[in-house]
JSON list of C-alpha atoms in Angstrom, two decimals:
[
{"chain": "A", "resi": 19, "resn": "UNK", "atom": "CA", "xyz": [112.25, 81.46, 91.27]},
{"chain": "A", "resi": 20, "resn": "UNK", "atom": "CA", "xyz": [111.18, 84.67, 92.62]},
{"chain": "A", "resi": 21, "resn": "UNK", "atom": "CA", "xyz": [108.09, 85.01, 95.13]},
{"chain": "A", "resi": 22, "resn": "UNK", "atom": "CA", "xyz": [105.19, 86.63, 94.18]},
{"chain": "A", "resi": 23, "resn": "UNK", "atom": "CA", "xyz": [103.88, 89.71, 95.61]},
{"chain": "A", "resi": 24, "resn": "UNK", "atom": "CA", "xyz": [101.36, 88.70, 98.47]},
{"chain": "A", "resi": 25, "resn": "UNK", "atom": "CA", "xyz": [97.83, 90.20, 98.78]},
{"chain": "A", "resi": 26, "resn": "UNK", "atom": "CA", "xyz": [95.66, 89.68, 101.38]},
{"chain": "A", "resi": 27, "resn": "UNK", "atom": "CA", "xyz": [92.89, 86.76, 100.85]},
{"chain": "A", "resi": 28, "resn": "UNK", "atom": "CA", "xyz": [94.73, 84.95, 98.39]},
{"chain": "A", "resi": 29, "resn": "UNK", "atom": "CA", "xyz": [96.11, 81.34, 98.33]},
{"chain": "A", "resi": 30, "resn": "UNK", "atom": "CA", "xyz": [100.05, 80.44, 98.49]},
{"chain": "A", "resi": 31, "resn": "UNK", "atom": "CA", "xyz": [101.64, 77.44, 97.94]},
{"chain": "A", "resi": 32, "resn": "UNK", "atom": "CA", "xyz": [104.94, 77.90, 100.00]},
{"chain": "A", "resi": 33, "resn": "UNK", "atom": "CA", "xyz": [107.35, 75.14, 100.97]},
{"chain": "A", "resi": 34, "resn": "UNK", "atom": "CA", "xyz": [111.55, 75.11, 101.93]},
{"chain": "A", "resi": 35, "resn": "UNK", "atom": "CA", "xyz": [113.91, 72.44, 102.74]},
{"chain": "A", "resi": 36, "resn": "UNK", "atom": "CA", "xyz": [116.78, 71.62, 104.39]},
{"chain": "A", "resi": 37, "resn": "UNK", "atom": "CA", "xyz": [120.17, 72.87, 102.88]},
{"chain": "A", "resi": 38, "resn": "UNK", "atom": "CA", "xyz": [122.24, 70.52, 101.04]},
{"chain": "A", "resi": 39, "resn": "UNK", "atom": "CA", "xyz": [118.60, 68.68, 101.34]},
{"chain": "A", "resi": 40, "resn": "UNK", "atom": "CA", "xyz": [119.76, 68.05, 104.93]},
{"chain": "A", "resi": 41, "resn": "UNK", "atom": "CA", "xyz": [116.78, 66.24, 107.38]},
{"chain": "A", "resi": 42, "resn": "UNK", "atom": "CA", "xyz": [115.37, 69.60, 109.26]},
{"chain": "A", "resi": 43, "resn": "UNK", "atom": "CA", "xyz": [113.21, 67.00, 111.78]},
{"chain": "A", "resi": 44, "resn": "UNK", "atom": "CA", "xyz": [115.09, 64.68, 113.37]},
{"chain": "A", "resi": 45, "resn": "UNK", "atom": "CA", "xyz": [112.98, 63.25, 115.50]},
{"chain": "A", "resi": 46, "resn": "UNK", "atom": "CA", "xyz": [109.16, 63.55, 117.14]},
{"chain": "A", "resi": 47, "resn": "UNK", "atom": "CA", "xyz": [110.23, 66.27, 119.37]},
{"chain": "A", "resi": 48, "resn": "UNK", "atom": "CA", "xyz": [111.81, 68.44, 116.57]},
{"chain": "A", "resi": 49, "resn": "UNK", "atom": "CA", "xyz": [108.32, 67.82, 114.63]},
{"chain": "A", "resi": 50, "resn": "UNK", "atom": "CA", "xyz": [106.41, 68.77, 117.48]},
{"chain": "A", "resi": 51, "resn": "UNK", "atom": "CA", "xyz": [108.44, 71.89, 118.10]},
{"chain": "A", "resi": 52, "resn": "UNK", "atom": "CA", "xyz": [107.55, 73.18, 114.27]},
{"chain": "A", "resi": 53, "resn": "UNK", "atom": "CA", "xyz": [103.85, 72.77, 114.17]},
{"chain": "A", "resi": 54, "resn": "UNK", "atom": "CA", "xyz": [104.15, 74.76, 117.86]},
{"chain": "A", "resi": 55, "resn": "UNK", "atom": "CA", "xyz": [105.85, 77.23, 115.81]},
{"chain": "A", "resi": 56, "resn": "UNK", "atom": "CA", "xyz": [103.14, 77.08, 113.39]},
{"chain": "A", "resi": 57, "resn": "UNK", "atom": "CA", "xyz": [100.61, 78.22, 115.81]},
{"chain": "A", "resi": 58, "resn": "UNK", "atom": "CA", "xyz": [102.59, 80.42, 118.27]},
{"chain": "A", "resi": 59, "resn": "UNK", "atom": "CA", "xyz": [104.17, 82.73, 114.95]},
{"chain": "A", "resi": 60, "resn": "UNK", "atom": "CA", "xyz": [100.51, 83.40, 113.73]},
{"chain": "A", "resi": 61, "resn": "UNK", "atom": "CA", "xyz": [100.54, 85.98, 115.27]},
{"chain": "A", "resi": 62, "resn": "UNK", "atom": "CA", "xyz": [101.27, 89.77, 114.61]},
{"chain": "A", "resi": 63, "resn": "UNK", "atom": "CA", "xyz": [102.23, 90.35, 118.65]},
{"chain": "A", "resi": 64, "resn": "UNK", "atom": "CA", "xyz": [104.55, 87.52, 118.21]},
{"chain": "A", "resi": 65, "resn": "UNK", "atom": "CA", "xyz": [107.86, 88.11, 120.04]},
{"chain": "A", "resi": 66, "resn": "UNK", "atom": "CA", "xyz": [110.59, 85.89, 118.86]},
{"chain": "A", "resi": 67, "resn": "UNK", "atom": "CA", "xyz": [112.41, 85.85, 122.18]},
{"chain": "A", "resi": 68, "resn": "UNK", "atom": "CA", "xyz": [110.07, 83.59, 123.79]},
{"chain": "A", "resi": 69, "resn": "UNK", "atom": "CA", "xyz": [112.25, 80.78, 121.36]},
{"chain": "A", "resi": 70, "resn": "UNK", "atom": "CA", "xyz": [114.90, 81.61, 123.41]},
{"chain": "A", "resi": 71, "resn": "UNK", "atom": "CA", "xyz": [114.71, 79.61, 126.72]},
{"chain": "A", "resi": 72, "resn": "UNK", "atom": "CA", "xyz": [112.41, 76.99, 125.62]},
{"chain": "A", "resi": 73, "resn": "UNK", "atom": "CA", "xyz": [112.43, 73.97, 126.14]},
{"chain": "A", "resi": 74, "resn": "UNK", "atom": "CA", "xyz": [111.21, 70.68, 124.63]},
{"chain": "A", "resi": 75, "resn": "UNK", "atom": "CA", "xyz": [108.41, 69.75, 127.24]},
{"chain": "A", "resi": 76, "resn": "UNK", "atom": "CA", "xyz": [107.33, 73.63, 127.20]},
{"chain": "A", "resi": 77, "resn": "UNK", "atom": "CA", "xyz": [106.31, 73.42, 123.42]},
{"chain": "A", "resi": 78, "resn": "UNK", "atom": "CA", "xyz": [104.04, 70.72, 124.34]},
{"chain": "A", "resi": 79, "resn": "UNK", "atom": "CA", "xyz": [102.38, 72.84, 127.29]},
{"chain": "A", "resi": 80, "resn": "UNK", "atom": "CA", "xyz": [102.25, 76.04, 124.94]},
{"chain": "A", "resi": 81, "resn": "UNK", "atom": "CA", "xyz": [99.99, 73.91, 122.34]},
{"chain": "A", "resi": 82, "resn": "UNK", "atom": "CA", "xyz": [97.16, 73.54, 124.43]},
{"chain": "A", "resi": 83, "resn": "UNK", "atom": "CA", "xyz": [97.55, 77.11, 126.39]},
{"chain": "A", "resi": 84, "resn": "UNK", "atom": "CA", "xyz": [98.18, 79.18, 123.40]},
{"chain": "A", "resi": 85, "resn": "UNK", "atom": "CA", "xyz": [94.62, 76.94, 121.97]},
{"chain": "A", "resi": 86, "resn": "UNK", "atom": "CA", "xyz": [92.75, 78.25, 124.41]},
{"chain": "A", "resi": 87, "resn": "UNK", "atom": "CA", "xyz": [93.91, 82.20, 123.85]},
{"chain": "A", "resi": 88, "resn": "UNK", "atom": "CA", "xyz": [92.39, 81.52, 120.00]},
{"chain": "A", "resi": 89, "resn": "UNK", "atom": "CA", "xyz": [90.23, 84.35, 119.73]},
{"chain": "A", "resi": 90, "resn": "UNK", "atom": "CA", "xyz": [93.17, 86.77, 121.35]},
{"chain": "A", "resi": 91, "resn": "UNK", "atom": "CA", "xyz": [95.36, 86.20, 118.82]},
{"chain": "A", "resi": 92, "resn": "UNK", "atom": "CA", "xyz": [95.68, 88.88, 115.43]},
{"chain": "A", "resi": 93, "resn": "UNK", "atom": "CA", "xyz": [96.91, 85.96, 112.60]},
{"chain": "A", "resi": 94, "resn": "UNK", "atom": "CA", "xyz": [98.92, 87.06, 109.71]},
{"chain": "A", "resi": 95, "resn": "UNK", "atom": "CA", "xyz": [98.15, 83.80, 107.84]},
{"chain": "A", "resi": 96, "resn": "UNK", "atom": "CA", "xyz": [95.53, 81.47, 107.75]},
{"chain": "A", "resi": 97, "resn": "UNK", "atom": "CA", "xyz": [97.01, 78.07, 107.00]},
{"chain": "A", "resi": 98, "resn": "UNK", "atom": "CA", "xyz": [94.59, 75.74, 105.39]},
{"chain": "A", "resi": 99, "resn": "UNK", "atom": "CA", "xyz": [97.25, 72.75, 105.18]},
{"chain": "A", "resi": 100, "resn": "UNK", "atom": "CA", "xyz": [100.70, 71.63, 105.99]},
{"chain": "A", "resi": 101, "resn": "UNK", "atom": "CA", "xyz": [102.45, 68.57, 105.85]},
{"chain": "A", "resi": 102, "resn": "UNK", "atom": "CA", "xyz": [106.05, 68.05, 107.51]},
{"chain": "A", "resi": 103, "resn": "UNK", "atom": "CA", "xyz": [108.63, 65.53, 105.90]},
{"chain": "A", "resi": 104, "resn": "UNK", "atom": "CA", "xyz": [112.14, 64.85, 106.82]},
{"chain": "A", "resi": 105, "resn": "UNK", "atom": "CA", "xyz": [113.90, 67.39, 105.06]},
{"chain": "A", "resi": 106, "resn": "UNK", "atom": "CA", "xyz": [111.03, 69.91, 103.88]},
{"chain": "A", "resi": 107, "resn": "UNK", "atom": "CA", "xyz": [107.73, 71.08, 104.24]},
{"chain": "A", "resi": 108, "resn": "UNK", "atom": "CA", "xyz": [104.60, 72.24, 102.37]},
{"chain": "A", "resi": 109, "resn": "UNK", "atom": "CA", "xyz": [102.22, 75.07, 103.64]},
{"chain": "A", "resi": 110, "resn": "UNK", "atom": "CA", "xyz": [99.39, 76.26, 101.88]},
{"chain": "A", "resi": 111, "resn": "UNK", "atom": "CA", "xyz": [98.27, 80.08, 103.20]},
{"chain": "A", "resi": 112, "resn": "UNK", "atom": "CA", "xyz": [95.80, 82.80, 102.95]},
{"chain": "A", "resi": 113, "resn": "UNK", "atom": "CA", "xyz": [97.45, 86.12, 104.18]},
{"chain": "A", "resi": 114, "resn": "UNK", "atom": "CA", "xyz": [95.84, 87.77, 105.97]},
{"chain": "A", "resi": 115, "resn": "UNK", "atom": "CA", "xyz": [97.50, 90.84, 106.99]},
{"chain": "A", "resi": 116, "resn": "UNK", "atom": "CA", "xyz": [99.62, 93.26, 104.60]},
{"chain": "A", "resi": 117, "resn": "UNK", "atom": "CA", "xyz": [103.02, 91.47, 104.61]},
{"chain": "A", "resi": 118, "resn": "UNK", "atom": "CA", "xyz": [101.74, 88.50, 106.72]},
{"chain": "A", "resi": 119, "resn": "UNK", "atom": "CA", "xyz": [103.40, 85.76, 104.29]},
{"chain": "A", "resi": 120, "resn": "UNK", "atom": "CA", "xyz": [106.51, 87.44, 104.94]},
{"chain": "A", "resi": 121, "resn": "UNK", "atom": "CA", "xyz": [106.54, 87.90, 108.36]},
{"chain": "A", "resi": 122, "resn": "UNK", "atom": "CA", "xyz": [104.96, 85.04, 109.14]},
{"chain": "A", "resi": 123, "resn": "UNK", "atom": "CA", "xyz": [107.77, 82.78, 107.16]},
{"chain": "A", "resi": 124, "resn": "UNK", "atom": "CA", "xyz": [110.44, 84.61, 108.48]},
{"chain": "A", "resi": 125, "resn": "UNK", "atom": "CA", "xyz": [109.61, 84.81, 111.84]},
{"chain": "A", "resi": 126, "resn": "UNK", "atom": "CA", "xyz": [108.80, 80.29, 111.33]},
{"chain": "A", "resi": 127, "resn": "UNK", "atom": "CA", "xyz": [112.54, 80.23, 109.79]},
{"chain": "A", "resi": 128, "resn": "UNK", "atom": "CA", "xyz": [114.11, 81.64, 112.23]},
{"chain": "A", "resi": 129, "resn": "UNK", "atom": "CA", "xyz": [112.51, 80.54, 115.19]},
{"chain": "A", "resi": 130, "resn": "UNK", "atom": "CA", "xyz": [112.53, 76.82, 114.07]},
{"chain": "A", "resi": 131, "resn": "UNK", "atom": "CA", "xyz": [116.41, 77.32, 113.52]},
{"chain": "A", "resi": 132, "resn": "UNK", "atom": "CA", "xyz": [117.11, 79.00, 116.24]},
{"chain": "A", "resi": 133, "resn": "UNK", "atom": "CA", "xyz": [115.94, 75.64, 118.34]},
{"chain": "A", "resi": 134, "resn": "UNK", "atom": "CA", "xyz": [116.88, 73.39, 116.17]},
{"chain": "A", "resi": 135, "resn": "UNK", "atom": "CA", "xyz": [120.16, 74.94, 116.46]},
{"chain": "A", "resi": 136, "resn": "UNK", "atom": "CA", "xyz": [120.13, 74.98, 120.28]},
{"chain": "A", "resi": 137, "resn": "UNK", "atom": "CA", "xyz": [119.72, 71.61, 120.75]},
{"chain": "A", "resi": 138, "resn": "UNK", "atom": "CA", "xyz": [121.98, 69.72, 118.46]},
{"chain": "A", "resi": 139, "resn": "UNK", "atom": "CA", "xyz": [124.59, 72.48, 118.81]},
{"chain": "A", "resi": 140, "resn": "UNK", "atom": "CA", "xyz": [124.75, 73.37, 115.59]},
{"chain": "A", "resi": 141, "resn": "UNK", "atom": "CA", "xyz": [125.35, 76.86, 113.61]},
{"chain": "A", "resi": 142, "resn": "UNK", "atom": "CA", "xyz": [124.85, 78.28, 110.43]},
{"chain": "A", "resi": 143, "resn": "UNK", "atom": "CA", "xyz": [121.59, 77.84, 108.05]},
{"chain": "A", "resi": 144, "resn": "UNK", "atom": "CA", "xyz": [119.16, 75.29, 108.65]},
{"chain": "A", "resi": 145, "resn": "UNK", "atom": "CA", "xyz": [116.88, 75.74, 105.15]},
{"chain": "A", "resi": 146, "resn": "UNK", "atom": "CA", "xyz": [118.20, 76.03, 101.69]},
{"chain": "A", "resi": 147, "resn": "UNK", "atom": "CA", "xyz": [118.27, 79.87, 100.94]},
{"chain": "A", "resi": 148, "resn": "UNK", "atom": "CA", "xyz": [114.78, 81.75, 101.31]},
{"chain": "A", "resi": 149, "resn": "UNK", "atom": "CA", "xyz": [111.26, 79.82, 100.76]},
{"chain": "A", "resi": 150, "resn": "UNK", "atom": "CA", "xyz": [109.74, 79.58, 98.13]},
{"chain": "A", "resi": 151, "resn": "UNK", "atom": "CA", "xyz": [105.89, 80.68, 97.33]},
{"chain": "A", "resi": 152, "resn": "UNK", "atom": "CA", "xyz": [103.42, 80.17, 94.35]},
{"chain": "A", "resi": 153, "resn": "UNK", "atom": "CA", "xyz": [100.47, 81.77, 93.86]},
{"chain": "A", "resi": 154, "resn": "UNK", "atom": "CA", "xyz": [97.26, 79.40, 93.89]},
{"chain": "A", "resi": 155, "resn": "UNK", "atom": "CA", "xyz": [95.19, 81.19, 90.92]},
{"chain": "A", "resi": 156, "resn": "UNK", "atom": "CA", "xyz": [93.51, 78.30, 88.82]},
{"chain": "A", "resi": 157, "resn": "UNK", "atom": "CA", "xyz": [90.84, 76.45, 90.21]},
{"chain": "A", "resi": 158, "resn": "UNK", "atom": "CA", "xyz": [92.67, 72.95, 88.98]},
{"chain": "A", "resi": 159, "resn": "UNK", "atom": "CA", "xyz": [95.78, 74.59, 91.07]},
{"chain": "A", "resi": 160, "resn": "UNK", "atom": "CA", "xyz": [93.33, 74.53, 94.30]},
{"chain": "A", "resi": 161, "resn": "UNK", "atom": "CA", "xyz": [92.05, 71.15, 93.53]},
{"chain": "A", "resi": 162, "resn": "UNK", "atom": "CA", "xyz": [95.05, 69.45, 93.55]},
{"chain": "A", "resi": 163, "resn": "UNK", "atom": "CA", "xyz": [97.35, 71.09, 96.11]},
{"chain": "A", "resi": 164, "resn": "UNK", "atom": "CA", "xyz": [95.26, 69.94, 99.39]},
{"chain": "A", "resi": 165, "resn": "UNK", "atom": "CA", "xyz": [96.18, 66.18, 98.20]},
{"chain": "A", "resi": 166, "resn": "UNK", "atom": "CA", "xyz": [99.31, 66.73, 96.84]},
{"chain": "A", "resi": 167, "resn": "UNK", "atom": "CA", "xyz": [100.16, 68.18, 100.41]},
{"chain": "A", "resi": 168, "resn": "UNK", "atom": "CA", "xyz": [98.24, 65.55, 102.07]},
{"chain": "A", "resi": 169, "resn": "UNK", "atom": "CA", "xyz": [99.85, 62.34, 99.81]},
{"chain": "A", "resi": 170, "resn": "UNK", "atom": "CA", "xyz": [103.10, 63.48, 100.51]},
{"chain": "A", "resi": 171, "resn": "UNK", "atom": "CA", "xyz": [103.91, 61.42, 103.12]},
{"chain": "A", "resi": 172, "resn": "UNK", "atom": "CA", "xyz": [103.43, 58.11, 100.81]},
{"chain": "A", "resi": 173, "resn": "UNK", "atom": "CA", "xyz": [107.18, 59.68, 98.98]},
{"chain": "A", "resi": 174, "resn": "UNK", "atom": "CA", "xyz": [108.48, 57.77, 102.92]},
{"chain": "A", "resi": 175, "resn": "UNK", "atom": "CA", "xyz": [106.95, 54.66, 102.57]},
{"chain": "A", "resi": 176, "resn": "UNK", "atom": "CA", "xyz": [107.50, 53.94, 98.79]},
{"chain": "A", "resi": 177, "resn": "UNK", "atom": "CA", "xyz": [108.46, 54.94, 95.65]},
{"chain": "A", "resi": 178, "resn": "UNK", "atom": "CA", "xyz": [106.19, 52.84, 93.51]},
{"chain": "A", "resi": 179, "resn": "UNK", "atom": "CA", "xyz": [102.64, 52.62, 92.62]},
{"chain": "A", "resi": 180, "resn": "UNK", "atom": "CA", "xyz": [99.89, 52.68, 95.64]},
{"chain": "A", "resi": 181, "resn": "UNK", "atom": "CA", "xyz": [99.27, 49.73, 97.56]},
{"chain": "A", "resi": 182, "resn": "UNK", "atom": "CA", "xyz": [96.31, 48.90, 99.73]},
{"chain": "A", "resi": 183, "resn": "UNK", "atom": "CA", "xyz": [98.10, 50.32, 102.65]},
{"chain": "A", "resi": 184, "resn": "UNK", "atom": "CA", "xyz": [98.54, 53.48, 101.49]},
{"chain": "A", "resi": 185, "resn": "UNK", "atom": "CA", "xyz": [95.70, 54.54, 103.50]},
{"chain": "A", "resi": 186, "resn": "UNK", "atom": "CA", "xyz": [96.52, 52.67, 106.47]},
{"chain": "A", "resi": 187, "resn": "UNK", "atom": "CA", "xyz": [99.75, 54.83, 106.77]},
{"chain": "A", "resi": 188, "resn": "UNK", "atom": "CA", "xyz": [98.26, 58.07, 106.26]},
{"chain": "A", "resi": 189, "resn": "UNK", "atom": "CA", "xyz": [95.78, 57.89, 108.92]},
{"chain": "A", "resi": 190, "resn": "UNK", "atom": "CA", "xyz": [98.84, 57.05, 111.07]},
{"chain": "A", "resi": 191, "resn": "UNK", "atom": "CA", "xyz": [100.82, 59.58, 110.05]},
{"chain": "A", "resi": 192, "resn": "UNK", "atom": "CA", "xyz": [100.89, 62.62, 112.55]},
{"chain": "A", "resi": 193, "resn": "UNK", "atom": "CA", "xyz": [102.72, 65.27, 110.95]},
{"chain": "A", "resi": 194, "resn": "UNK", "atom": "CA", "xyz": [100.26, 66.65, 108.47]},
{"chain": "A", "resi": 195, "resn": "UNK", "atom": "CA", "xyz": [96.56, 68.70, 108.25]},
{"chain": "A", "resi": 196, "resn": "UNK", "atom": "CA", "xyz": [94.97, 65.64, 107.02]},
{"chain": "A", "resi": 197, "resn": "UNK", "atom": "CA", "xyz": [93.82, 63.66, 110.42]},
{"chain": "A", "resi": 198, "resn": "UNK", "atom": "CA", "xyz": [92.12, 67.29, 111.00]},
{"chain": "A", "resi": 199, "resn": "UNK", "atom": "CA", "xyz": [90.06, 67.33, 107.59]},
{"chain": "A", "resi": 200, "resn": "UNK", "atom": "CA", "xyz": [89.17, 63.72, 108.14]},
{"chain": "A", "resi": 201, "resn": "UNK", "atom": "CA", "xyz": [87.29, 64.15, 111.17]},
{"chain": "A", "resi": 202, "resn": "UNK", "atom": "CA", "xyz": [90.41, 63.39, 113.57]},
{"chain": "A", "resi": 203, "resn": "UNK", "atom": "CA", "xyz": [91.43, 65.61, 116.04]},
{"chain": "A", "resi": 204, "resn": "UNK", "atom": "CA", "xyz": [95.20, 66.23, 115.50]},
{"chain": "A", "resi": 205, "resn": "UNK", "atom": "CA", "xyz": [96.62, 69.68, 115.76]},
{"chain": "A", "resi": 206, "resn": "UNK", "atom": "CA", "xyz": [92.97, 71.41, 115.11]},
{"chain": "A", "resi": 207, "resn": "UNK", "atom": "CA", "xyz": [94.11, 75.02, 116.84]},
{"chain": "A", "resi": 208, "resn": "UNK", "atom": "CA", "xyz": [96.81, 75.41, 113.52]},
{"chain": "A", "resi": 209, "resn": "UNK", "atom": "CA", "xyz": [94.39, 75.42, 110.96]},
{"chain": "A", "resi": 210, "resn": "UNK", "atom": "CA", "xyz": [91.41, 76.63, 109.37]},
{"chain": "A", "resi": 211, "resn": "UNK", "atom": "CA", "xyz": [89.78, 74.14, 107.85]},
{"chain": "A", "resi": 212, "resn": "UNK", "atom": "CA", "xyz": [86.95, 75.85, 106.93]},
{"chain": "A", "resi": 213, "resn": "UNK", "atom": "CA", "xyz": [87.86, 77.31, 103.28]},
{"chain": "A", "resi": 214, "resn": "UNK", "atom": "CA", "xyz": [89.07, 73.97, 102.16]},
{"chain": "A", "resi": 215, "resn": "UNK", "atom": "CA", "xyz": [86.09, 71.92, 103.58]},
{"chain": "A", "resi": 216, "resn": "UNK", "atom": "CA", "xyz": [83.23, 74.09, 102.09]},
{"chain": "A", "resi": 217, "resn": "UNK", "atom": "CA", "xyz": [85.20, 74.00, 98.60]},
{"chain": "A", "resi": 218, "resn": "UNK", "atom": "CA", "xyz": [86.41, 70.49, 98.84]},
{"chain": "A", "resi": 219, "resn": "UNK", "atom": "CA", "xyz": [84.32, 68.37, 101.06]},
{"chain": "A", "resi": 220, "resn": "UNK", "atom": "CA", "xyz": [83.74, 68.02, 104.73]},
{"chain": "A", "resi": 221, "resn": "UNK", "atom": "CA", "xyz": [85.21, 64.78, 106.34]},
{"chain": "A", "resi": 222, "resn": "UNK", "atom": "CA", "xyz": [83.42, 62.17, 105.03]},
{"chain": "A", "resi": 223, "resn": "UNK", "atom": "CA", "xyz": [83.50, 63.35, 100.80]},
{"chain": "A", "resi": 224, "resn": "UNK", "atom": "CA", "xyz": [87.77, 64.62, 101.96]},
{"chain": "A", "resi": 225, "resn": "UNK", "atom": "CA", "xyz": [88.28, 60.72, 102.65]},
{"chain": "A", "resi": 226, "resn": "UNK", "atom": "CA", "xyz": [86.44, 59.89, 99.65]},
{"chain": "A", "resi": 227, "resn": "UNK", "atom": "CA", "xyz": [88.71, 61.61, 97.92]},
{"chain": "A", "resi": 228, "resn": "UNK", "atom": "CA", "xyz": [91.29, 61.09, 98.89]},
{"chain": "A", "resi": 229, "resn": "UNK", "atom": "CA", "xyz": [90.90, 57.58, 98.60]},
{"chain": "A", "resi": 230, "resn": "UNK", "atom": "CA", "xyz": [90.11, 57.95, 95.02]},
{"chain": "A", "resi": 231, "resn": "UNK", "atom": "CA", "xyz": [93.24, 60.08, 94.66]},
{"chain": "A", "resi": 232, "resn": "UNK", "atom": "CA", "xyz": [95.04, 56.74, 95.92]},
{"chain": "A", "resi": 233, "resn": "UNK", "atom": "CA", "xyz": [93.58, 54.75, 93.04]},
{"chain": "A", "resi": 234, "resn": "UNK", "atom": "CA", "xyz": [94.24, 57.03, 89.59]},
{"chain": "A", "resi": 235, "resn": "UNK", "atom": "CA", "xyz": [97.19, 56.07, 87.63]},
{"chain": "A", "resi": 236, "resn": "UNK", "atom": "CA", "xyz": [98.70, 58.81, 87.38]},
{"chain": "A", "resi": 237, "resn": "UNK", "atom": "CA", "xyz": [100.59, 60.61, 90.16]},
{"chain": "A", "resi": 238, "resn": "UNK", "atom": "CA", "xyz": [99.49, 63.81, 91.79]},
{"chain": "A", "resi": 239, "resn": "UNK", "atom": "CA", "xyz": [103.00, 65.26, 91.50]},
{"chain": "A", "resi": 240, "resn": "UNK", "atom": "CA", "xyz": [102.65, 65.17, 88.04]},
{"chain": "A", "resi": 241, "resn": "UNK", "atom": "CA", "xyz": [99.31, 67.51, 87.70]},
{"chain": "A", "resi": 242, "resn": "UNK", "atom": "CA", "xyz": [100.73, 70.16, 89.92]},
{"chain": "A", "resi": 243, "resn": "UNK", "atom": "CA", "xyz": [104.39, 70.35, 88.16]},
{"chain": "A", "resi": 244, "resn": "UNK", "atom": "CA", "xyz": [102.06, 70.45, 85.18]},
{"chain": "A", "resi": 245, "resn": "UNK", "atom": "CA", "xyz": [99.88, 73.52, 86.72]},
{"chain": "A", "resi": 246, "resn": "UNK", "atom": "CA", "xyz": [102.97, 74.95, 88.43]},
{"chain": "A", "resi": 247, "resn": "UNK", "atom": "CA", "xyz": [104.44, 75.68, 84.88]},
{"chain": "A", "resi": 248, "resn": "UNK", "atom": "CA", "xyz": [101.59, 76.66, 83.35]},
{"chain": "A", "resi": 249, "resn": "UNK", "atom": "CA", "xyz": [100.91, 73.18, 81.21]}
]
């Protein structure tokens, strides 16, 4: 499937995984070091060398001093969501500058590989070929993707029908936007919540929904392969 051509201010779905569907996050560390990336590659003035001699405690340290620089920094992307599972991810973006999904994505690629790499002395691809990116144009399309992203996590702890813990194990499950939009402070300096919140629901109506999402019969997966191929 061939990307789309990105304009500014509009919605992508874009997601990769690992090749040969290999695990690209090992451990808590390796999970930690990607959402750093997240933040620390939003950024047009981004210089990929500073990947270079990192280490593991410094991505920690970087979180909270790059948070702080905010309003310095020129983002090519605004990412609204993002949820991290063993071998792949899910983003969903705004551009923001000309070219920013590309850049931003490429520069996240390789800088994520490039530690990842480093530290289990490795060579060679990490992801499966390029990304890939849709473009969000239906309002159903927008609807869905927040919990698709956001329910992914639940594809860990089973693979049948919900169960009253469902919930229990998303709120305690880190490596996602969700905790953010439910009124949990998580990894608030990598997101905009904004968009999503005034078109979805603020905290309280995003758990709601969420929640309700947890109860229909059929799966979420389902409605956005449906909307992904133009059903």
């Amino acid at each position: 499937m061939k990307n789309p051509q990105f304009l500014n201010n509009y919605i992508y779905h874009a997601y990769n995984r690992g090749v040969e569907k290999r695990d690209i996050f090992v451990d808590d560390y390796d999970r930690l070091q990607f959402i750093h990336d997240l933040f620390e590659f939003n950024d047009v003035s981004s210089v990929m060398d500073k990947v270079k001699n990192k280490t593991q405690t410094d991505s920690f340290r970087e979180i909270a001093r790059y948070s702080r620089k905010e309003n310095k920094r020129e983002k090519l992307v605004d990412i609204l969501a993002f949820v991290l599972m063993p071998n792949h991810f899910h983003l969903l973006l705004i551009q923001k500058k000309d070219d920013g999904i590309s850049k931003f994505m490429q520069k996240l690629g390789t800088g994520y590989t490039m530690s990842f790499n480093k530290k289990y002395k490795r060579v060679g691809s990490l992801f499966q070929g390029g990304y890939k990116a849709v473009l969000v144009e239906r309002d159903e399309h927008l609807r869905y993707l927040p919990f698709y992203i956001h329910l992914n996590p639940l594809k860990i702890k089973t693979c049948g029908g919900s169960t009253p813990t469902d919930w229990e194990f998303l709120k305690k499950y880190r490596w996602s936007s969700l905790l953010d939009y439910i009124g949990k402070k998580n990894f608030p300096s990598v997101i905009n919540k904004e968009f999503l919140s005034t078109t979805l629901g603020y905290e309280e109506e995003h758990e709601k929904e969420i929640k309700r999402w947890l109860k229909k019969d059929r799966n979420i997966n389902e409605e956005v392969l449906e909307i992904n191929s133009g059903g």
